[in-house]
Coordinates of C-alpha atoms in Angstrom, one line a residue:
M107 CA 100.5 -62.7 50.3
S108 CA 103.7 -63.3 48.5
A109 CA 107.1 -62.8 50.1
V110 CA 110.1 -61.2 48.5
I111 CA 113.5 -62.8 49.1
R112 CA 116.3 -60.3 48.7
T113 CA 119.9 -59.6 49.9
A114 CA 120.3 -57.4 53.0
T115 CA 121.5 -53.8 52.5
P116 CA 122.9 -51.4 55.0
S117 CA 119.3 -49.7 55.3
D118 CA 118.1 -53.0 56.8
L119 CA 120.2 -52.9 59.7
P120 CA 117.7 -51.6 62.2
A121 CA 115.2 -54.3 61.3
L122 CA 117.8 -57.1 60.9
T123 CA 119.3 -56.1 64.2
A124 CA 115.9 -56.7 66.0
L125 CA 115.3 -60.1 63.9
R126 CA 118.8 -61.3 64.8
W127 CA 118.2 -60.4 68.5
R128 CA 114.9 -62.4 68.3
W129 CA 116.7 -65.3 66.9
A130 CA 119.5 -65.4 69.5
R131 CA 117.6 -64.1 72.5
S132 CA 114.0 -65.0 72.1
E133 CA 113.3 -65.4 75.7
R134 CA 113.3 -61.7 76.3
V135 CA 112.7 -58.4 74.5
A136 CA 115.8 -56.0 74.2
R137 CA 116.0 -52.7 75.8
P138 CA 116.5 -49.9 73.3
D139 CA 120.2 -49.4 74.5
E140 CA 120.9 -53.0 74.0
L141 CA 119.5 -53.0 70.5
R142 CA 121.6 -49.8 69.7
E143 CA 124.7 -51.5 71.0
F144 CA 124.1 -54.8 69.2
G145 CA 123.0 -53.0 66.1
S146 CA 126.4 -51.1 66.0
A147 CA 128.3 -54.3 66.5
L148 CA 126.3 -56.3 63.8
G149 CA 126.7 -53.4 61.2
Q150 CA 130.3 -53.1 61.8
W151 CA 130.8 -56.9 61.6
M152 CA 128.9 -56.9 58.3
A153 CA 130.9 -54.0 56.9
E154 CA 134.2 -55.7 57.7
R155 CA 133.1 -58.8 55.9
G156 CA 131.9 -57.4 52.8
D157 CA 131.1 -60.0 50.0
T158 CA 132.2 -62.9 52.4
S159 CA 129.1 -62.5 54.3
V160 CA 125.6 -62.6 52.4
C161 CA 122.4 -62.3 54.2
K162 CA 119.2 -63.0 52.6
L163 CA 116.0 -61.7 54.0
A164 CA 112.3 -62.5 53.7
V165 CA 110.1 -59.6 53.4
L166 CA 106.4 -59.9 53.7
E167 CA 104.1 -56.8 53.1
G168 CA 107.1 -54.6 54.0
E169 CA 108.1 -56.3 57.3
L170 CA 111.2 -58.4 57.7
V171 CA 110.1 -61.9 58.8
G172 CA 113.2 -64.2 58.0
M173 CA 116.9 -64.3 57.4
A174 CA 119.6 -66.7 56.4
W175 CA 123.3 -66.1 56.2
L176 CA 126.1 -67.5 54.0
E177 CA 129.5 -67.1 55.2
V178 CA 132.2 -67.6 52.5
F179 CA 135.7 -68.9 53.1
D180 CA 138.8 -69.2 51.1
R181 CA 140.3 -72.7 50.8
V182 CA 143.9 -73.7 50.4
P183 CA 144.5 -73.8 46.7
N184 CA 145.0 -77.0 44.9
P185 CA 147.1 -77.5 41.6
G186 CA 144.5 -76.8 38.9
D187 CA 142.1 -75.3 41.5
L188 CA 143.4 -72.1 42.6
H189 CA 140.4 -70.4 43.8
R190 CA 138.6 -72.7 46.1
L191 CA 135.6 -71.6 48.2
S192 CA 133.5 -73.3 51.1
G193 CA 130.4 -71.9 52.6
D194 CA 128.6 -72.2 55.8
V195 CA 125.0 -71.4 56.4
Q196 CA 124.2 -69.7 59.5
S197 CA 121.3 -68.2 61.5
V198 CA 118.4 -69.3 59.4
F199 CA 115.4 -68.0 61.1
V200 CA 111.7 -67.4 60.2
V201 CA 109.6 -65.6 63.0
P202 CA 107.3 -68.2 64.6
E203 CA 104.1 -66.5 63.3
H204 CA 105.2 -66.8 59.7
R205 CA 106.6 -70.5 59.8
G206 CA 105.1 -73.3 57.7
H207 CA 104.5 -71.2 54.6
G208 CA 107.6 -72.0 52.8
L209 CA 109.7 -69.0 53.7
G210 CA 112.6 -70.9 55.2
R211 CA 112.7 -73.0 51.9
L212 CA 112.7 -69.9 49.9
L213 CA 115.5 -68.3 51.8
M214 CA 117.6 -71.5 51.7
E215 CA 117.1 -71.8 47.9
A216 CA 118.4 -68.2 47.6
I217 CA 121.4 -69.1 49.8
C218 CA 122.1 -72.2 47.8
Q219 CA 121.8 -70.3 44.5
T220 CA 124.2 -67.6 45.8
A221 CA 126.7 -70.4 46.8
D222 CA 126.3 -71.9 43.2
D223 CA 126.8 -68.7 41.6
L224 CA 130.1 -68.1 43.6
G225 CA 131.3 -71.6 42.6
I226 CA 131.2 -72.9 46.2
R227 CA 131.2 -76.6 46.0
K228 CA 131.0 -77.5 49.6
L229 CA 128.2 -75.9 51.6
T230 CA 127.8 -76.8 55.3
V231 CA 125.0 -76.1 57.9
D232 CA 125.1 -76.9 61.7
A233 CA 121.4 -78.0 62.3
N234 CA 119.6 -79.2 65.4
D235 CA 117.5 -82.6 65.1
A236 CA 114.3 -80.8 64.4
A237 CA 115.8 -79.1 61.3
L238 CA 117.5 -82.1 59.8
P239 CA 114.4 -83.1 57.6
F240 CA 114.1 -79.5 56.4
Y241 CA 117.8 -79.5 55.2
A242 CA 117.7 -83.0 53.8
R243 CA 114.8 -81.9 51.5
L244 CA 117.1 -79.1 50.2
G245 CA 119.7 -81.7 49.3
F246 CA 121.9 -81.5 52.4
T247 CA 123.4 -84.9 53.6
R248 CA 125.1 -86.1 56.8
S249 CA 128.9 -86.1 56.5
H250 CA 130.7 -89.1 57.9
V251 CA 134.0 -87.3 58.0
L252 CA 133.3 -83.8 59.3
L253 CA 134.7 -83.4 62.9
Q254 CA 134.6 -80.6 65.1
R255 CA 136.3 -79.4 68.2
E256 CA 134.6 -77.0 70.6
R257 CA 136.5 -75.1 73.2
L258 CA 135.1 -75.4 76.6

């Protein structure tokens, strides 16, 4: 079995909605009305962002089994560097029954390649402790200067 890694299209919205629900709310199965409402919001969100949001999918035997998102942000121009971009990796997820076979790595390689193609020099990811070795193998390092403020 070989997986196909590709960019999400509008026709993927129903399967992507279910996968994203599973990522965020894995403790319970969504009711049909919840999936419809969430899918509508997700589809609108994706349409509003256009090319500033890229979702890569892992498809195995026609089934969507993984996703990774790249959010692209404009940065303040510098003299000699007028079109600066940053990227943030979000919601990397492979369904549990398909983990351990390299799908996450393939998704992240596709995200990193997309970031490189766009000229993004700084790519960030917010990772939990369990995922740190995974991202380190892909070339991500800890930043000693990145700070964050969370509103309570």
